[in-house]
Coordinates of C-alpha atoms and ligand atoms in Angstrom, one line a residue:
X1 CA -162.9 -14.8 -68.3
X2 CA -163.7 -16.6 -71.4
X3 CA -165.4 -14.1 -73.8
X4 CA -166.6 -16.8 -76.1
X5 CA -168.1 -18.9 -73.4
X6 CA -169.9 -16.2 -71.7
X7 CA -173.1 -16.0 -73.9
X8 CA -173.5 -19.8 -73.6
X9 CA -173.4 -19.8 -69.7
X10 CA -176.6 -19.5 -67.9
X11 CA -177.5 -16.1 -66.3
X12 CA -175.7 -15.7 -63.0
X13 CA -178.1 -15.9 -59.9
X14 CA -176.5 -12.7 -58.3
X15 CA -175.6 -9.7 -60.6
X16 CA -172.1 -8.8 -60.0
X17 CA -172.3 -5.8 -62.4
X18 CA -170.2 -3.0 -60.9
X19 CA -172.8 -0.5 -62.2
X20 CA -175.4 -2.3 -60.0
X21 CA -173.3 -1.6 -56.9
X22 CA -172.7 2.0 -57.9
X23 CA -176.4 2.6 -58.7
X24 CA -177.4 1.0 -55.4
X25 CA -175.4 3.8 -53.7
X26 CA -177.2 6.6 -55.3
X27 CA -178.9 8.7 -52.6
X28 CA -182.6 8.3 -52.1
X29 CA -183.2 11.9 -53.3
X30 CA -182.4 11.5 -56.9
X31 CA -183.0 15.1 -57.6
X32 CA -179.8 16.1 -55.5
X33 CA -176.7 17.2 -57.2
X34 CA -174.4 14.3 -58.3
X35 CA -171.9 16.4 -60.4
X36 CA -171.3 20.1 -60.6
X37 CA -168.8 21.1 -63.4
X38 CA -166.3 24.0 -63.6
X39 CA -168.5 25.2 -66.6
X40 CA -171.5 25.7 -64.3
X41 CA -173.5 22.6 -65.2
X42 CA -175.3 20.6 -62.6
X43 CA -176.3 16.8 -63.1
X44 CA -178.6 15.2 -60.6
X45 CA -178.4 11.5 -59.6
X46 CA -181.5 11.0 -61.9
X47 CA -179.8 12.6 -64.7
X48 CA -177.0 10.1 -64.4
X49 CA -179.4 7.3 -64.1
X50 CA -181.4 8.3 -67.1
X51 CA -178.4 9.2 -69.3
X52 CA -176.6 5.9 -68.6
X53 CA -179.8 4.1 -69.2
X54 CA -180.3 5.7 -72.7
X55 CA -176.8 5.1 -73.8
X56 CA -176.9 1.5 -72.5
X57 CA -180.1 1.0 -74.5
X58 CA -178.3 2.3 -77.5
X59 CA -175.4 -0.1 -77.1
X60 CA -177.8 -2.9 -76.5
X61 CA -179.7 -2.1 -79.6
X62 CA -176.5 -2.7 -81.6
X63 CA -176.8 -6.5 -80.6
X64 CA -173.0 -6.9 -80.0
X65 CA -171.5 -10.1 -79.0
X66 CA -170.7 -10.8 -75.4
X67 CA -167.4 -9.3 -74.3
X68 CA -167.6 -6.6 -77.1
X69 CA -165.2 -3.7 -76.6
X70 CA -166.4 0.0 -76.6
X71 CA -163.3 2.1 -77.3
X72 CA -163.4 5.8 -76.4
X73 CA -160.9 8.5 -77.2
X74 CA -162.9 11.5 -76.0
X75 CA -162.2 14.8 -74.1
X76 CA -163.1 14.7 -70.4
X77 CA -166.8 15.5 -70.0
X78 CA -169.7 14.2 -67.7
X79 CA -171.0 12.7 -70.9
X80 CA -167.8 10.7 -71.4
X81 CA -168.4 9.4 -67.8
X82 CA -171.9 8.5 -68.8
X83 CA -170.5 6.4 -71.6
X84 CA -168.2 4.5 -69.3
X85 CA -171.0 3.9 -66.9
X86 CA -173.4 2.9 -69.7
X87 CA -170.8 0.3 -71.0
X88 CA -170.7 -1.2 -67.6
X89 CA -174.4 -1.1 -67.3
X90 CA -174.8 -2.9 -70.7
X91 CA -172.3 -5.6 -69.7
X92 CA -169.9 -4.6 -72.4
X93 CA -166.1 -3.8 -72.0
X94 CA -164.9 -0.2 -71.8
X95 CA -161.6 0.7 -73.4
X96 CA -160.4 4.2 -72.6
X97 CA -157.7 5.8 -74.7
X98 CA -155.6 8.8 -73.9
X99 CA -156.6 11.9 -76.0
X100 CA -152.9 12.6 -76.6
X101 CA -152.6 9.5 -78.7
X102 CA -152.0 10.0 -82.4
X103 CA -152.8 8.0 -85.4
X104 CA -150.0 5.3 -85.2
X105 CA -150.8 4.8 -81.6
X106 CA -154.5 4.5 -82.1
X107 CA -154.1 2.1 -85.1
X108 CA -152.2 -0.3 -82.8
X109 CA -154.9 -0.1 -80.0
X110 CA -157.8 -0.6 -82.4
X111 CA -156.1 -3.5 -84.5
X112 CA -155.3 -5.2 -81.2
X113 CA -158.4 -4.7 -79.3
X114 CA -160.9 -5.0 -82.2
X115 CA -163.5 -2.9 -80.7
X116 CA -167.0 -3.2 -81.9
X117 CA -167.7 0.4 -81.2
X118 CA -165.4 3.5 -81.4
X119 CA -166.3 6.8 -79.9
X120 CA -164.2 9.8 -80.8
X121 CA -164.4 13.6 -81.1
X122 CA -165.9 15.0 -84.3
X123 CA -162.4 16.6 -84.9
X124 CA -160.9 13.1 -85.2
X125 CA -163.8 11.3 -86.9
X126 CA -162.2 11.5 -90.4
X127 CA -159.0 9.6 -89.7
X128 CA -160.1 7.6 -86.8
X129 CA -163.3 6.1 -88.3
X130 CA -161.1 5.1 -91.5
X131 CA -158.8 3.2 -89.0
X132 CA -161.6 1.7 -87.2
X133 CA -163.6 0.4 -90.1
X134 CA -160.4 -1.0 -91.7
X135 CA -159.9 -2.9 -88.5
X136 CA -163.5 -4.4 -88.7
X137 CA -165.2 -1.9 -86.3
X138 CA -168.9 -1.9 -87.0
X139 CA -170.0 1.5 -85.3
X140 CA -168.2 4.8 -84.9
X141 CA -169.9 7.5 -83.0
X142 CA -168.8 11.0 -82.1
X143 CA -168.9 12.8 -78.7
X144 CA -167.5 16.2 -77.9
X145 CA -167.0 17.9 -74.5
X146 CA -169.7 20.5 -75.4
X147 CA -172.6 17.8 -75.2
X148 CA -172.6 17.4 -79.1
X149 CA -172.0 14.3 -81.2
X150 CA -173.8 11.4 -82.8
X151 CA -173.6 9.3 -79.6
X152 CA -176.0 11.6 -77.7
X153 CA -178.1 12.3 -80.7
X154 CA -178.7 8.5 -81.1
X155 CA -179.1 7.8 -77.4
X156 CA -181.8 10.5 -77.0
X157 CA -184.2 8.1 -79.0
X158 CA -184.0 5.4 -76.4
X159 CA -185.9 4.9 -73.2
X160 CA -184.7 6.4 -70.0
X161 CA -185.1 3.1 -68.1
X162 CA -182.8 0.1 -68.5
X163 CA -182.4 -3.1 -66.5
X164 CA -178.6 -3.4 -65.6
X165 CA -177.2 -6.4 -67.6
X166 CA -176.5 -9.4 -65.5
X167 CA -172.7 -10.4 -65.4
X168 CA -170.5 -12.6 -63.3
X169 CA -167.8 -11.2 -61.0
X170 CA -165.0 -12.5 -63.5
X171 CA -166.7 -11.0 -66.6
X172 CA -164.6 -8.2 -68.1
X173 CA -165.6 -4.6 -67.3
X174 CA -162.5 -2.8 -68.9
X175 CA -159.4 -3.2 -70.8
X176 CA -156.6 -0.6 -69.9
X177 CA -153.5 -0.6 -72.2
X178 CA -150.1 -0.2 -70.5
X179 CA -147.0 0.0 -72.4
X180 CA -144.5 -2.8 -72.2
X181 CA -140.7 -2.7 -71.7
X182 CA -140.3 -4.3 -75.1
X183 CA -142.4 -1.7 -76.8
X184 CA -145.7 -3.5 -77.4
X185 CA -148.6 -2.2 -75.3
X186 CA -150.5 -4.7 -73.3
X187 CA -154.2 -4.7 -72.6
X188 CA -154.8 -5.4 -68.9
X189 CA -158.2 -7.1 -68.5
X190 CA -160.1 -6.0 -65.4
X191 CA -163.2 -7.7 -64.3
X192 CA -166.2 -6.3 -62.5
X193 CA -165.1 -8.3 -59.4
X194 CA -161.6 -6.7 -59.6
X195 CA -162.9 -3.2 -59.8
X196 CA -165.8 -3.6 -57.3
X197 CA -163.7 -5.3 -54.6
X198 CA -161.2 -2.4 -54.8
X199 CA -163.7 0.3 -54.8
X200 CA -165.4 -1.3 -51.6
X201 CA -162.2 -1.7 -49.8
X202 CA -161.2 1.9 -50.5
X203 CA -164.5 3.2 -49.4
X204 CA -164.0 1.7 -46.0
X205 CA -160.2 2.2 -45.7
X206 CA -160.5 6.0 -46.7
X207 CA -163.3 6.4 -44.4
X208 CA -165.7 7.9 -47.1
X209 CA -168.4 9.7 -44.9
X210 CA -172.0 8.7 -45.1
X211 CA -174.6 11.5 -45.4
X212 CA -175.3 11.2 -41.6
X213 CA -171.6 11.9 -41.0
X214 CA -171.8 15.0 -43.2
X215 CA -170.9 13.3 -46.6
X216 CA -168.0 13.8 -48.8
X217 CA -167.4 15.9 -51.9
X218 CA -164.7 15.0 -54.3
X219 CA -162.8 17.4 -56.5
X220 CA -162.3 15.5 -59.8
X221 CA -159.3 17.0 -61.7
X222 CA -157.7 14.1 -63.3
X223 CA -158.0 12.7 -66.8
X224 CA -160.5 9.8 -67.1
X225 CA -158.7 7.4 -69.4
X226 CA -156.4 5.9 -66.7
X227 CA -156.9 4.0 -63.5
X228 CA -156.5 6.9 -61.2
X229 CA -159.1 9.3 -62.6
X230 CA -161.5 6.7 -64.0
X231 CA -161.5 4.0 -61.2
X232 CA -160.1 5.3 -58.0
X233 CA -161.8 8.7 -58.1
X234 CA -165.0 8.0 -59.9
X235 CA -165.8 4.7 -58.1
X236 CA -164.7 6.3 -54.8
X237 CA -167.3 9.0 -55.1
X238 CA -170.1 7.0 -56.7
X239 CA -169.9 3.9 -54.5
X240 CA -170.5 6.3 -51.6
X241 CA -173.1 8.3 -53.2
X242 CA -170.9 11.4 -52.9
X243 CA -171.0 14.5 -55.1
X244 CA -168.1 15.4 -57.5
X245 CA -166.9 18.8 -58.5
X246 CA -165.8 18.1 -62.1
X247 CA -162.9 19.9 -63.6
X248 CA -162.4 19.3 -67.4
X249 CA -158.8 20.0 -66.9
X250 CA -156.5 20.4 -63.9
X251 CA -156.0 24.1 -63.1
X252 CA -154.5 24.9 -59.6
X253 CA -156.4 28.1 -59.3
X254 CA -159.7 26.6 -60.1
X255 CA -159.0 23.6 -57.6
X256 CA -158.3 26.3 -54.9
X257 CA -161.4 28.3 -55.8
X258 CA -163.5 25.0 -55.4
X259 CA -161.8 23.7 -52.2
X260 CA -164.1 25.3 -49.7
X261 CA -167.1 23.3 -51.2
X262 CA -165.0 20.0 -51.2
X263 CA -163.7 17.5 -48.6
X264 CA -161.5 15.1 -50.7
X265 CA -158.9 15.8 -53.4
X266 CA -156.9 13.1 -55.4
X267 CA -153.9 13.9 -57.5
X268 CA -150.6 12.8 -59.0
X269 CA -147.6 14.5 -57.4
X270 CA -147.4 17.2 -60.1
X271 CA -150.7 18.5 -59.1
X272 CA -149.6 19.0 -55.5
X273 CA -146.4 20.7 -56.7
X274 CA -148.5 23.0 -58.8
X275 CA -150.9 23.8 -56.0
X276 CA -148.0 24.6 -53.7
X277 CA -146.9 27.2 -56.3
X278 CA -150.2 29.1 -55.6
X279 CA -150.0 31.9 -52.9
X280 CA -153.5 31.2 -52.0
X281 CA -152.8 27.7 -50.7
X282 CA -153.2 28.1 -46.9
X283 CA -155.1 26.6 -44.0
X284 CA -158.2 28.8 -44.7
X285 CA -158.4 27.6 -48.3
X286 CA -158.4 23.8 -47.2
X287 CA -160.6 24.5 -44.0
X288 CA -163.4 22.1 -45.1
X289 CA -161.0 19.4 -46.6
X290 CA -160.8 16.0 -44.9
X291 CA -158.4 14.1 -47.2
X292 CA -155.7 14.7 -49.8
X293 CA -154.6 11.6 -51.7
X294 CA -151.5 11.1 -53.8
X295 CA -150.5 8.4 -56.1
X296 CA -149.4 7.2 -59.8
X297 CA -145.9 8.4 -59.0
X298 CA -143.5 8.8 -56.1
X299 CA -144.3 11.8 -54.0
X300 CA -141.2 13.7 -53.0
X301 CA -140.6 14.0 -49.3
X302 CA -140.2 17.8 -49.8
X303 CA -143.6 18.1 -51.4
X304 CA -145.1 15.9 -48.5
X305 CA -143.5 18.1 -45.9
X306 CA -144.4 21.5 -47.6
X307 CA -147.9 20.5 -47.8
X308 CA -148.0 19.8 -44.1
X309 CA -146.5 23.2 -43.3
X310 CA -148.7 25.1 -45.7
X311 CA -152.1 23.5 -45.1
X312 CA -151.7 21.5 -41.8
X313 CA -152.8 18.4 -43.7
X314 CA -150.7 15.2 -44.1
X315 CA -151.0 13.8 -47.8
X316 CA -152.1 10.2 -47.8
X317 CA -149.8 8.5 -50.4
X318 CA -151.0 5.1 -51.9
X319 CA -149.7 2.7 -54.7
X320 CA -151.3 0.9 -57.5
X321 CA -151.1 -0.2 -61.1
X322 CA -153.4 -0.6 -64.1
X323 CA -153.2 -4.3 -63.8
X324 CA -154.2 -4.4 -60.0
X325 CA -155.9 -1.0 -59.2
X326 CA -154.9 -0.1 -55.8
X327 CA -152.5 -2.1 -53.7
X328 CA -151.3 -0.3 -50.6
X329 CA -152.3 2.8 -48.8
X330 CA -151.1 4.9 -45.9
X331 CA -153.6 4.9 -43.1
X332 CA -156.5 7.3 -43.2
X333 CA -157.8 6.7 -39.7
X334 CA -155.6 7.7 -36.7
X335 CA -156.1 4.3 -35.0
X336 CA -154.6 2.5 -38.2
X337 CA -151.4 4.4 -37.7
X338 CA -149.5 7.4 -39.0
X339 CA -149.1 8.5 -42.7
X340 CA -145.4 8.3 -43.4
X341 CA -143.9 10.3 -46.2
X342 CA -141.6 8.3 -48.6
X343 CA -143.7 5.2 -48.1
X344 CA -146.8 4.0 -49.8
X345 CA -148.3 2.6 -46.6
X346 CA -149.5 -1.0 -46.0
X347 CA -151.1 -3.5 -48.2
X348 CA -154.9 -2.8 -48.3
X349 CA -157.2 -5.3 -46.6
X350 CA -157.5 -8.4 -48.9
X351 CA -154.3 -7.7 -50.7
X352 CA -151.3 -10.1 -50.1
X353 CA -147.9 -8.4 -50.8
X354 CA -144.5 -10.0 -50.6
X355 CA -140.9 -9.1 -51.7
X356 CA -138.8 -11.8 -53.5
X357 CA -135.2 -12.0 -54.8
X358 CA -134.5 -13.1 -58.3
X359 CA -134.2 -16.7 -57.2
X360 CA -137.8 -16.6 -56.0
X361 CA -136.9 -16.7 -52.2
X362 CA -139.2 -14.4 -50.1
X363 CA -137.2 -11.7 -48.2
X364 CA -137.5 -10.5 -44.7
X365 CA -138.7 -7.2 -43.6
X366 CA -136.2 -4.4 -44.6
X367 CA -134.7 -6.4 -47.5
X368 CA -135.1 -5.0 -51.0
X369 CA -136.4 -7.1 -53.8
X370 CA -139.2 -7.4 -56.3
X371 CA -142.7 -6.7 -55.1
X372 CA -145.4 -9.3 -55.8
X373 CA -149.1 -9.2 -55.1
X374 CA -152.2 -11.3 -54.9
X375 CA -155.9 -10.4 -54.3
X376 CA -159.3 -10.1 -55.7
X377 CA -158.2 -6.8 -57.3
X378 CA -155.5 -8.5 -59.4
X379 CA -156.4 -8.5 -63.2
X380 CA -157.5 -11.4 -65.3
X381 CA -154.5 -11.3 -67.6
X382 CA -153.2 -9.5 -70.7
X383 CA -155.6 -9.2 -73.7
X384 CA -154.7 -12.0 -76.3
X385 CA -151.2 -12.6 -74.6
X386 CA -151.4 -15.7 -72.6
X387 CA -147.7 -16.3 -72.6
X388 CA -147.0 -12.7 -71.5
X389 CA -149.6 -13.1 -68.7
X390 CA -148.1 -16.5 -67.6
X391 CA -144.6 -14.9 -67.4
X392 CA -145.8 -12.2 -65.1
X393 CA -147.3 -14.6 -62.5
X394 CA -145.4 -16.8 -60.1
X395 CA -146.3 -20.5 -59.9
X396 CA -148.3 -19.8 -56.7
X397 CA -150.3 -17.1 -58.3
X398 CA -148.6 -13.8 -57.3
X399 CA -148.3 -11.0 -59.9
X400 CA -144.8 -9.6 -60.4
X401 CA -145.3 -5.8 -60.2
X402 CA -141.9 -4.8 -61.7
X403 CA -141.5 -2.4 -58.8
X404 CA -138.6 -2.8 -56.4
X405 CA -139.0 -2.2 -52.7
X406 CA -139.2 -3.4 -49.1
X407 CA -141.5 -3.8 -46.2
X408 CA -140.5 -2.4 -42.9
X409 CA -141.1 -3.8 -39.5
X410 CA -144.4 -2.0 -39.1
X411 CA -145.7 -3.3 -42.5
X412 CA -145.1 0.0 -44.5
X413 CA -144.0 -0.5 -48.1
X414 CA -141.4 1.7 -49.6
X415 CA -140.6 1.7 -53.3
X416 CA -137.1 2.3 -54.2
X417 CA -137.0 1.6 -57.9
X418 CA -138.3 -0.3 -60.7
X419 CA -137.0 -3.4 -62.6
X420 CA -138.9 -2.3 -65.7
X421 CA -137.3 0.5 -67.7
X422 CA -140.0 3.1 -67.2
X423 CA -140.3 6.9 -66.8
X424 CA -143.2 8.3 -64.8
X425 CA -143.7 11.8 -66.0
X426 CA -146.5 13.8 -64.4
X427 CA -148.2 10.6 -63.6
X428 CA -148.0 9.3 -67.2
X429 CA -146.0 6.2 -68.0
X430 CA -143.4 6.6 -70.8
X431 CA -141.6 3.5 -71.9
X432 CA -138.0 4.3 -73.2
X433 CA -138.0 1.3 -75.6
X434 CA -141.0 2.5 -77.4
X435 CA -139.5 6.2 -77.9
X436 CA -136.0 4.6 -78.8
X437 CA -137.8 2.4 -81.5
X438 CA -139.2 5.6 -83.2
X439 CA -136.0 7.5 -82.8
X440 CA -133.9 4.6 -84.2
X441 CA -136.1 4.4 -87.3
X442 CA -135.4 8.1 -88.2
X443 CA -133.1 8.5 -91.2
X444 CA -129.5 9.2 -90.1
X445 CA -129.9 7.7 -86.6
X446 CA -127.6 4.8 -85.6
X447 CA -128.8 4.3 -82.1
X448 CA -130.5 6.1 -79.2
X449 CA -131.1 5.9 -75.4
X450 CA -133.9 7.5 -73.5
X451 CA -133.5 8.1 -69.8
X452 CA -135.6 9.7 -67.1
X453 CA -134.1 12.6 -65.2
X454 CA -135.6 14.5 -62.2
X455 CA -137.8 17.4 -63.0
X456 CA -139.4 19.9 -60.4
X457 CA -142.7 19.9 -62.2
X458 CA -143.4 16.5 -63.8
X459 CA -141.2 14.5 -61.2
X460 CA -139.2 12.9 -64.0
X461 CA -138.9 13.7 -67.6
X462 CA -137.3 11.9 -70.6
X463 CA -134.0 12.9 -72.2
X464 CA -133.0 11.4 -75.5
X465 CA -129.3 10.7 -76.3
X466 CA -128.8 9.9 -80.0
X467 CA -125.8 8.7 -82.1
X468 CA -126.1 10.1 -85.7
X469 CA -124.7 8.3 -88.8
X470 CA -121.3 9.8 -89.7
X471 CA -121.7 12.6 -92.3
X472 CA -125.3 13.3 -91.5
X473 CA -126.0 16.6 -89.6
X474 CA -129.1 15.5 -87.5
X475 CA -130.2 18.3 -85.3
X476 CA -131.9 17.6 -81.8
X477 CA -134.7 19.9 -82.6
X478 CA -135.4 18.1 -85.8
X479 CA -135.6 14.7 -84.0
X480 CA -138.0 16.1 -81.4
X481 CA -140.1 17.6 -84.1
X482 CA -140.3 14.3 -85.9
X483 CA -141.4 12.7 -82.6
X484 CA -143.9 15.3 -81.9
X485 CA -145.7 14.5 -85.2
X486 CA -146.0 10.8 -84.4
X487 CA -146.4 10.3 -80.6
X488 CA -148.5 11.5 -77.7
X489 CA -147.2 14.8 -76.4
X490 CA -146.3 13.6 -72.9
X491 CA -144.0 11.0 -74.4
X492 CA -141.7 13.5 -76.2
X493 CA -138.4 13.7 -74.4
X494 CA -137.9 17.3 -73.0
X495 CA -134.4 17.4 -74.2
X496 CA -132.4 15.8 -76.9
X497 CA -128.6 15.5 -77.4
X498 CA -126.7 14.1 -80.5
X499 CA -123.4 12.5 -79.3
X500 CA -120.5 10.5 -80.6
X501 CA -121.0 7.4 -78.4
X502 CA -123.0 6.0 -75.6
X503 CA -121.4 4.6 -72.4
X504 CA -121.4 0.8 -72.4
X505 CA -120.6 -2.0 -69.9
X506 CA -118.3 -5.0 -70.6
X507 CA -121.3 -6.8 -72.3
X508 CA -121.8 -3.9 -74.6
X509 CA -125.1 -2.8 -72.9
X510 CA -125.8 0.9 -72.7
X511 CA -125.2 2.2 -69.1
X512 CA -128.3 4.1 -68.6
X513 CA -127.3 5.0 -64.9
X514 CA -124.4 6.9 -66.3
X515 CA -126.5 8.8 -68.9
X516 CA -129.0 9.6 -66.0
X517 CA -126.2 11.1 -63.9
X518 CA -124.7 13.0 -66.8
X519 CA -127.9 14.6 -68.0
X520 CA -129.5 15.3 -64.6
X521 CA -129.7 19.1 -64.4
X522 CA -127.9 19.5 -67.6
Ligands
MCA601 C1 -148.4 17.4 -70.3 N1 -147.1 17.4 -70.9 C2 -146.4 16.5 -70.3 C3 -147.2 15.9 -69.4 N2 -148.4 16.4 -69.4 N3 -145.1 16.2 -70.5 C4 -144.6 15.2 -69.6 N4 -145.4 14.5 -68.8 C5 -146.7 14.9 -68.7 N5 -147.5 14.2 -67.7 C6 -146.6 18.3 -71.9 C7 -147.5 18.9 -72.8 O1 -147.7 18.1 -73.9 C8 -147.0 20.2 -73.2 O2 -146.0 20.1 -74.2 C9 -146.2 20.7 -71.9 O3 -146.0 19.4 -71.3 C10 -146.9 21.6 -71.0 O4 -148.2 21.2 -70.8 P1 -149.1 21.6 -69.6 O5 -150.1 22.5 -70.0 O6 -148.3 22.0 -68.5 O7 -149.7 20.2 -69.2 P2 -151.1 20.0 -68.6 O8 -152.1 20.0 -69.6 O9 -151.2 21.0 -67.4 O10 -150.9 18.5 -67.9 C11 -150.1 18.3 -66.9 C12 -150.8 17.3 -65.9 C13 -151.2 16.2 -66.8 C14 -152.1 18.1 -65.4 C15 -149.8 17.1 -64.8 O11 -150.0 15.5 -67.4 C16 -152.0 15.2 -66.0 O12 -153.3 15.3 -65.8 N6 -151.4 14.2 -65.4 C17 -152.1 13.2 -64.7 C18 -151.8 11.8 -65.3 C19 -152.7 10.7 -64.6 O13 -153.8 10.9 -64.4 N7 -152.0 9.6 -64.3 C20 -152.7 8.5 -63.7 C21 -152.3 7.2 -64.3 P3 -146.0 20.9 -75.5 O14 -146.3 22.3 -75.2 O15 -144.6 20.7 -76.0 O16 -147.0 20.2 -76.2 S1 -153.1 5.8 -63.5 C22 -151.7 5.2 -62.6 O17 -150.7 5.7 -62.7 C23 -151.8 4.1 -61.6 C24 -152.6 3.0 -61.7 C25 -152.0 4.7 -60.3 O18 -151.4 4.3 -59.3 O19 -152.8 5.7 -60.2
AMP602 P1 -149.6 2.2 -64.5 O1 -148.9 1.5 -65.6 O2 -150.1 3.5 -65.0 O3 -150.5 1.4 -63.9 O4 -148.5 2.6 -63.5 C1 -148.2 1.9 -62.4 C2 -146.9 2.1 -61.8 O5 -146.9 3.4 -61.3 C3 -146.5 1.3 -60.6 O6 -146.0 0.0 -61.1 C4 -145.5 2.0 -60.0 O7 -144.3 1.9 -60.5 C5 -146.0 3.5 -60.2 N1 -146.6 4.0 -59.0 C6 -148.0 4.0 -58.7 N2 -148.2 4.8 -57.5 C7 -147.1 5.0 -57.1 C8 -146.6 5.6 -55.9 N3 -147.3 6.1 -54.9 N4 -145.2 5.8 -55.7 C9 -144.3 5.2 -56.6 N5 -144.7 4.7 -57.8 C10 -146.0 4.6 -57.9

């Protein structure tokens, strides 16, 4: 979309605002419970409608230009969800940021995205507001997970009614930052049309039940600053008018306790591994559940099989990206086929998926190559990076995912690896190039390599292998402590080794496959 051009374009004849579609799905009885929290709070559909109206009115009162970004680094709460929905409602662009990000990481996002509004916890207001004001942000509000903060205080002065802002399908709804293989994070621009089309396809494909069919209840246990928790889970429930049981943080025991009141659960593989470690996980505990969905990282066949044994349910694995939302899914309905462990299922309706080799030739079923996709869900490009965007698309408009895999004769996709150097740890992406950059900048470091090795809990974790300058006595613990002071906690390698040299090929390139083999299980 063209941000500058939007305000001068005439109003659209049909309002493509994602919030309008979500609002239209609210049940007729607005007094019914929409969200129940693990802290015992209940929010009705009317509460959601009125709270989003008040925050949208507050945002509109700031008279921001079209396409203005609302950045939020806030703990998970229903009010944080309200902020997201209100941003959509006001036709502005939401920019969620992981609460683990520290000041250097936040400085980059704020300078790059230039948000008009930043919302943060009171705890971080001092340093974050300074960063934001320096970058030209006009408004900084606070929002805490106990319903306090200036955002709600200000919003309380605004009316409870609000007309949903008219937008076009290609107007931006959100920017999601994803790290890059060269270190710089890129903001993936997603439009209302991208998100709405994906939500509608998943509503049908995953068979969300209408109230007449008994309805569905989702356990929401994921963070709400990435695609899985923010879009797949929240849109899934709201576009079906389904209730959510809202957990501030994943806790396997609490999930088990809530399961008898729920029908749908979504998680990254680590959540399933942790649930399997609970002795209370048995067919009785899941008796009312309809669907378990896994994604964001590969689900091990062992976890898939154990889950079947312990619960009688077959996990549905699906695959997506920040740039595309959901791309493929194993079948939900029996008539669509079986759910196959180790595969991510078939392309979703409306998604074209192909596998190509490096020369750009399309490969037949069974052959391994780069996965490329096209569809209404594929993003609008990287924020302020037209060249990078152009590089990631083929001449005929397919997006190069950077994932490597094959499609079998029945159309099921299997991901076998990634051409991008990326570690997925507990569902969070960690780019070795970024961590290596920080390590290499430490005094006494000559060079480093970060590799992912298998881990029973997180699936994969980072290991740092470092060459120190002769004569210095760098300790691994010191390196990790320095990183911890600077980077989000999930990016910190779980182990660090100081070595004399790194294995290299004839071209002088570090052989990460050898390091991975050497440090697996070490
Ligand atoms: C926490 N730690 C981690 C991670 N999470 N280390 C590596 N990877 C992680 N994911 C660190 C903590 O900083 C802490 O370190 C130590 O591990 C133990 O923390 P713990 O209490 O066990 O962690 P937790 O708070 O229980 O969190 C684990 C978690 C969480 C629940 C698995 O990571 C999580 O919610 N992951 C989900 C991520 C997600 O939603 N991904 C979706 C991305 P220390 O003690 O040293 O500080 S969207 C996406 O990928 C696409 C589009 C898609 O397809 O969905
Ligand atoms: P993100 O940058 O957070 O959007 O992460 C997207 C990446 O997560 C994809 O490009 C894949 O590499 C990976 N991913 C997501 N779902 C799956 C899955 N079910 N199996 C394997 N990898 C996955």
